[in-house]
Coordinates of C-alpha atoms and ligand atoms in Angstrom, one line a residue:
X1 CA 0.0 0.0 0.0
X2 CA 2.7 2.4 1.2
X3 CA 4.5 1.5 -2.0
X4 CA 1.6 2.9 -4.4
X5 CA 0.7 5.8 -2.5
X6 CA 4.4 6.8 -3.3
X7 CA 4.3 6.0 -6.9
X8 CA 1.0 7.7 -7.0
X9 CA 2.9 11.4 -5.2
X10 CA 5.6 11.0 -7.7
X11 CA 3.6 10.8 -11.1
X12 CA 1.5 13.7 -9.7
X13 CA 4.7 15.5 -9.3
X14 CA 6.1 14.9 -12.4
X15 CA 3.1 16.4 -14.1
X16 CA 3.5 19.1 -11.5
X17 CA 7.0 19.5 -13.2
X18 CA 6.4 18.7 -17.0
X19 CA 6.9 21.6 -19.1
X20 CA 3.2 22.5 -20.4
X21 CA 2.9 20.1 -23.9
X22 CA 1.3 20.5 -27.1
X23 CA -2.2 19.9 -26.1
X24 CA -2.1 22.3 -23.2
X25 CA -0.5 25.2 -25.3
X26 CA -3.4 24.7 -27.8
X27 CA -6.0 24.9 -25.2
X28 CA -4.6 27.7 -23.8
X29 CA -4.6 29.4 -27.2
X30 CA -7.7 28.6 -28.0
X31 CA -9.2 29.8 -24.9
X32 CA -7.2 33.1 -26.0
X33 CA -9.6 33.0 -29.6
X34 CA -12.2 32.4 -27.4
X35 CA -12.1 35.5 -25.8
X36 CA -11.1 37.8 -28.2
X37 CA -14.2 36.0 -30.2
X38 CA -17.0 37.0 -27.8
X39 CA -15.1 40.6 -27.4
X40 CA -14.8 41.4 -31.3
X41 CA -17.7 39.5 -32.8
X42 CA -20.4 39.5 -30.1
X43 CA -20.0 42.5 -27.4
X44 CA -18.9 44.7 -30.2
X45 CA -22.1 43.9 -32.2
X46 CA -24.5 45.0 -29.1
X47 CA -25.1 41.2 -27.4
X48 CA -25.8 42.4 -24.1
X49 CA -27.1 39.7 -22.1
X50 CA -24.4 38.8 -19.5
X51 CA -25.4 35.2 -18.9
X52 CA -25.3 35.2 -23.0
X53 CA -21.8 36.3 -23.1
X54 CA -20.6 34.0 -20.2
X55 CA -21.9 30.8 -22.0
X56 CA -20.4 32.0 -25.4
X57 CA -17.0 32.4 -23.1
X58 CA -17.8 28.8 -21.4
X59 CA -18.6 26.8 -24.6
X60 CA -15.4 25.4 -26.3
X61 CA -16.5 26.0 -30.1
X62 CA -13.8 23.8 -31.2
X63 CA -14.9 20.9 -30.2
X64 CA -18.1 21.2 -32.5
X65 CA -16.2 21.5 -35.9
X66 CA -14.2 19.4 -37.5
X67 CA -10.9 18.5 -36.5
X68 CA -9.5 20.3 -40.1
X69 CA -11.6 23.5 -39.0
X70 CA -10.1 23.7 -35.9
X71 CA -8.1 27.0 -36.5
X72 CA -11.0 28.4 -37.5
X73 CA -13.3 27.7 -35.0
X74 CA -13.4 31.3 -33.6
X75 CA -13.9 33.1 -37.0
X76 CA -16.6 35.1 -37.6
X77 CA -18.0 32.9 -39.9
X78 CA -20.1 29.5 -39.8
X79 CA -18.4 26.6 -40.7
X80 CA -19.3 23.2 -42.7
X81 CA -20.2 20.0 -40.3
X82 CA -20.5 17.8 -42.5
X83 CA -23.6 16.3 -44.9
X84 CA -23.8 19.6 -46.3
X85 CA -25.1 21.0 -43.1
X86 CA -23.4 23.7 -41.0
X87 CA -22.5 25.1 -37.5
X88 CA -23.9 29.1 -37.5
X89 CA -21.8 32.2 -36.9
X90 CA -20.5 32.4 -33.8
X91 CA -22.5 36.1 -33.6
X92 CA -25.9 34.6 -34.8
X93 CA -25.2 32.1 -32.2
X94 CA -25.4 34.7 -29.4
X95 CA -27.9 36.8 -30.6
X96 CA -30.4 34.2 -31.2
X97 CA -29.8 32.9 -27.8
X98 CA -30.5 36.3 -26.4
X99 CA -33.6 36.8 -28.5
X100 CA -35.3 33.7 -27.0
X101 CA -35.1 35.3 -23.8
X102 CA -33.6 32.3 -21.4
X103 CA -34.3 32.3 -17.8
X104 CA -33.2 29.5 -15.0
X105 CA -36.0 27.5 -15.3
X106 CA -36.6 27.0 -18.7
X107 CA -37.0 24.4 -20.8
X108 CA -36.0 25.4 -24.4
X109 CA -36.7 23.5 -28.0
X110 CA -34.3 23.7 -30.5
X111 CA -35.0 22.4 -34.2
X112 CA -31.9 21.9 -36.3
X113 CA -28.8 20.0 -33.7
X114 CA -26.3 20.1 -36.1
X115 CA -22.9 19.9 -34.0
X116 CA -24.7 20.3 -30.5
X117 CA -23.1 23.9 -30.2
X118 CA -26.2 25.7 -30.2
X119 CA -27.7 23.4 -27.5
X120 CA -24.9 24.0 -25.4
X121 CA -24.9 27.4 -25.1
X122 CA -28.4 27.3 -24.3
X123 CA -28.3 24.4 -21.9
X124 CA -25.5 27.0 -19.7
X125 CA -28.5 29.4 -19.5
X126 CA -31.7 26.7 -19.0
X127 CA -32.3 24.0 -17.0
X128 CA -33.1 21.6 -20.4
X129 CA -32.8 21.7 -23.7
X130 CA -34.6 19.1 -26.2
X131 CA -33.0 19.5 -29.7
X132 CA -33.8 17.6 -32.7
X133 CA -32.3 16.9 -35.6
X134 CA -33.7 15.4 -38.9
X135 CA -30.1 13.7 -39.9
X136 CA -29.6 10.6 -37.8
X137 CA -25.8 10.6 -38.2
X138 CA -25.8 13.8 -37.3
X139 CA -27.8 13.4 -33.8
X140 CA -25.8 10.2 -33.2
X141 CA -22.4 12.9 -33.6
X142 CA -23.6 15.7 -31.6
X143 CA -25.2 13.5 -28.8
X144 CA -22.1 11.5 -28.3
X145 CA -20.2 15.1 -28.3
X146 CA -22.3 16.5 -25.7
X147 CA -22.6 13.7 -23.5
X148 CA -18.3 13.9 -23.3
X149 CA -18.7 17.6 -22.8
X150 CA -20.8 16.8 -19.8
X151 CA -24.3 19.1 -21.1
X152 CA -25.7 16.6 -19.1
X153 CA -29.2 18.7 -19.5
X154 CA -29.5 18.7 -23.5
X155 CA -31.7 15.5 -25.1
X156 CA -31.2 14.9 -28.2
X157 CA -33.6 13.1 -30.5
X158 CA -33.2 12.3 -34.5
X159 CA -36.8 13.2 -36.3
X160 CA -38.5 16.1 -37.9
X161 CA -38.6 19.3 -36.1
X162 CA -41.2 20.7 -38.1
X163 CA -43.6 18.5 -35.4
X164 CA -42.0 19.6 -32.8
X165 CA -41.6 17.3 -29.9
X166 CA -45.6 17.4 -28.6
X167 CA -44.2 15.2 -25.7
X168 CA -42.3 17.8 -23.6
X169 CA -44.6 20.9 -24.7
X170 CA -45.0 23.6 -23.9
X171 CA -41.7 25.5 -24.2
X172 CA -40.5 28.4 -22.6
X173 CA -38.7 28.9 -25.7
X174 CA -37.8 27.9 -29.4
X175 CA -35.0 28.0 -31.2
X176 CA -35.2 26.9 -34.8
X177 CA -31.9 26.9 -36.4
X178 CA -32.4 26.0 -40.0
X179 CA -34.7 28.2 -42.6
X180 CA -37.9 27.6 -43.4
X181 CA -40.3 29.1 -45.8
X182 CA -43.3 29.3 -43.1
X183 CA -43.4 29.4 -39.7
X184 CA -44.9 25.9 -38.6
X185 CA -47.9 25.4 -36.7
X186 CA -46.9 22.9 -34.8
X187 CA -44.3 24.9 -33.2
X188 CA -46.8 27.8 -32.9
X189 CA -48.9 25.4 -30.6
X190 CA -46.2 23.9 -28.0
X191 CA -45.0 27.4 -28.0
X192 CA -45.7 28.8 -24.1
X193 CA -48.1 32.2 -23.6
X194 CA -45.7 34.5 -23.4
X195 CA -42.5 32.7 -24.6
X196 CA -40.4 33.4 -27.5
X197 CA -40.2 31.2 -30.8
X198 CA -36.6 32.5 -32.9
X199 CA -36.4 31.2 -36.4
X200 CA -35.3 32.0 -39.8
X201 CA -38.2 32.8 -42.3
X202 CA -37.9 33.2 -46.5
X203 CA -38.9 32.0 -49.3
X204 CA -35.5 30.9 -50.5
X205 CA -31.6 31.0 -49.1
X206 CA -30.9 35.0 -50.1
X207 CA -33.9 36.3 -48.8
X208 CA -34.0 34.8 -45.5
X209 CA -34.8 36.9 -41.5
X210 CA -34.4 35.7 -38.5
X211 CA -38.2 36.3 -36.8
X212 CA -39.2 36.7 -32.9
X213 CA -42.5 35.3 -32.8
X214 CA -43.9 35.8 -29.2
X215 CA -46.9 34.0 -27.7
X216 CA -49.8 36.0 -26.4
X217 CA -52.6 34.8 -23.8
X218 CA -55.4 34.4 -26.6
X219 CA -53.0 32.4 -28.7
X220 CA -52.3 34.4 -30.9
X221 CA -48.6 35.8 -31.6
X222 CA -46.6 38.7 -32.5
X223 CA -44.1 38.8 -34.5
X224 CA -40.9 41.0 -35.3
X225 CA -38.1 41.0 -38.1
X226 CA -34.4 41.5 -36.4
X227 CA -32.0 40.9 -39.5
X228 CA -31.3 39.3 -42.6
X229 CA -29.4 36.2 -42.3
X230 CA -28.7 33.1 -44.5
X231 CA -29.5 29.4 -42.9
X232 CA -29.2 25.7 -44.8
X233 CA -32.9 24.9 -45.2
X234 CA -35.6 23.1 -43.1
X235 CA -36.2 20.1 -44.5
X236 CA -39.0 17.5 -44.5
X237 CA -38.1 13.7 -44.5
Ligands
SAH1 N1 -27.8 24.5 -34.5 C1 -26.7 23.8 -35.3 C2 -26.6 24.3 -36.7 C3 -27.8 24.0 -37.5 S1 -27.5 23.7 -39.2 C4 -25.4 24.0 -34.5 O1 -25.3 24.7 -33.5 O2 -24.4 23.4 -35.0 C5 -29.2 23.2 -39.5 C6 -29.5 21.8 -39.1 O3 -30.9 21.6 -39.2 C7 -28.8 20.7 -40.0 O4 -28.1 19.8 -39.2 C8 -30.0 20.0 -40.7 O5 -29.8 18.7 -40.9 C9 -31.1 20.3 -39.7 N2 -32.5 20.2 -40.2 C10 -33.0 20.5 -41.4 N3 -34.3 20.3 -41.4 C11 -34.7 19.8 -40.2 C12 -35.9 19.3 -39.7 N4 -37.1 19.3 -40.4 N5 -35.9 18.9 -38.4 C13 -34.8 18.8 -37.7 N6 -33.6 19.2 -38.2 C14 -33.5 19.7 -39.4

């Protein structure tokens, strides 16, 4: 016993010792972009929200995009995922996020999973996200990625978002992160009175804004145009 307790001190100091490696230089460089990131590309364009900002700093973007992408993982700019799908700006990230309004207590629908990233910088702000994702392979990915990330709060399940997820209704918000030509109904009716729906709306990929649709007590909603912006489409199986 006395013999592996020693062992065990000595390994711990010789990592105590080791001159910081690859991996650890990288990290700490990419925390760096991380930073600078949420300064430049977020704060700079008027995200406010400080719980907003935090998860955008907590997130590690990197470990959504491919391995190839990694030195670009803190652009301002989305980035392929593979299937021909991708992973939004980091900035559109943010603002959406703020737009849906999150609070503590919240349990927030997101349509379109793609890498995960989206539903993890929601689920810092929540208490659950349910995200869906019409691609199996590409739920399988991002599950498996958030599940080693530890968003132990996000639940992930492959089908078509257009439905919603009737199950878990209503939502205290909605996040749809793919563009569709019409806002559906379905989401319109597991929407909660008074919660926010946030979704891309055109009629084809140039033409495309990203709508707040908010739930009134007779059902009925309001909606508002924030800015033009350019999503893969919402598909139908
Ligand atoms: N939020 C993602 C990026 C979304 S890209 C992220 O943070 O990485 C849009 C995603 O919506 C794609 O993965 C696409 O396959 C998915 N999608 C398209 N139509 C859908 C539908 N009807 N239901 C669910 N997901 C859909």
């Amino acid at each position: 016993m006395r013999c592996r307790a020693s062992r065990h001190v000595a390994i711990v100091a010789a990592l105590g010792w080791a001159p910081p490696g690859q991996a650890a230089q990288q990290q700490v460089e990419r925390e760096r972009e991380r930073q600078a990131m949420v300064a430049e590309q977020i704060e700079a364009r008027g995200v406010t929200h400080a719980g907003v900002l935090r998860a955008m700093n907590a997130v590690p973007r990197h470990e959504f995009v491919p391995e190839d992408y990694g030195e670009l993982a803190y652009a301002d700019r989305p980035l392929p995922i593979g299937l021909g799908q991708t992973i939004s700006q980091p900035f559109i990230v943010a603002l959406m996020t703020e737009l849906v309004d999150p609070g503590p207590t919240d349990r927030i629908l997101e349509v379109g999973t793609g890498s995960g990233y989206q539903a993890a910088v929601a689920a810092e702000l929540v208490a659950e996200v349910f995200t869906i994702e019409l691609l199996p392979e590409l739920a399988a990915s991002a599950e498996a990625r958030l599940r080693r990330l530890g968003a132990a709060n996000v639940h992930v399940r492959a089908g078509d978002g257009y439905l919603g997820w009737p199950e878990e209704a209503p939502f205290d918000g909605i996040l749809v992160t793919a563009g569709a030509d019409h806002v559906p109904q379905p989401l319109i009716d597991q929407l909660a009175v008074g919660a926010r729906m946030v979704i891309p709306v055109g009629d084809q990929l140039a033409n495309q804004v990203l709508k707040v649709i908010e739930k009134r007590p007779d059902g009925t909603v309001d909606t508002r145009d924030v800015v033009p912006v350019r999503f893969v489409p919402l598909r139908r199986r």
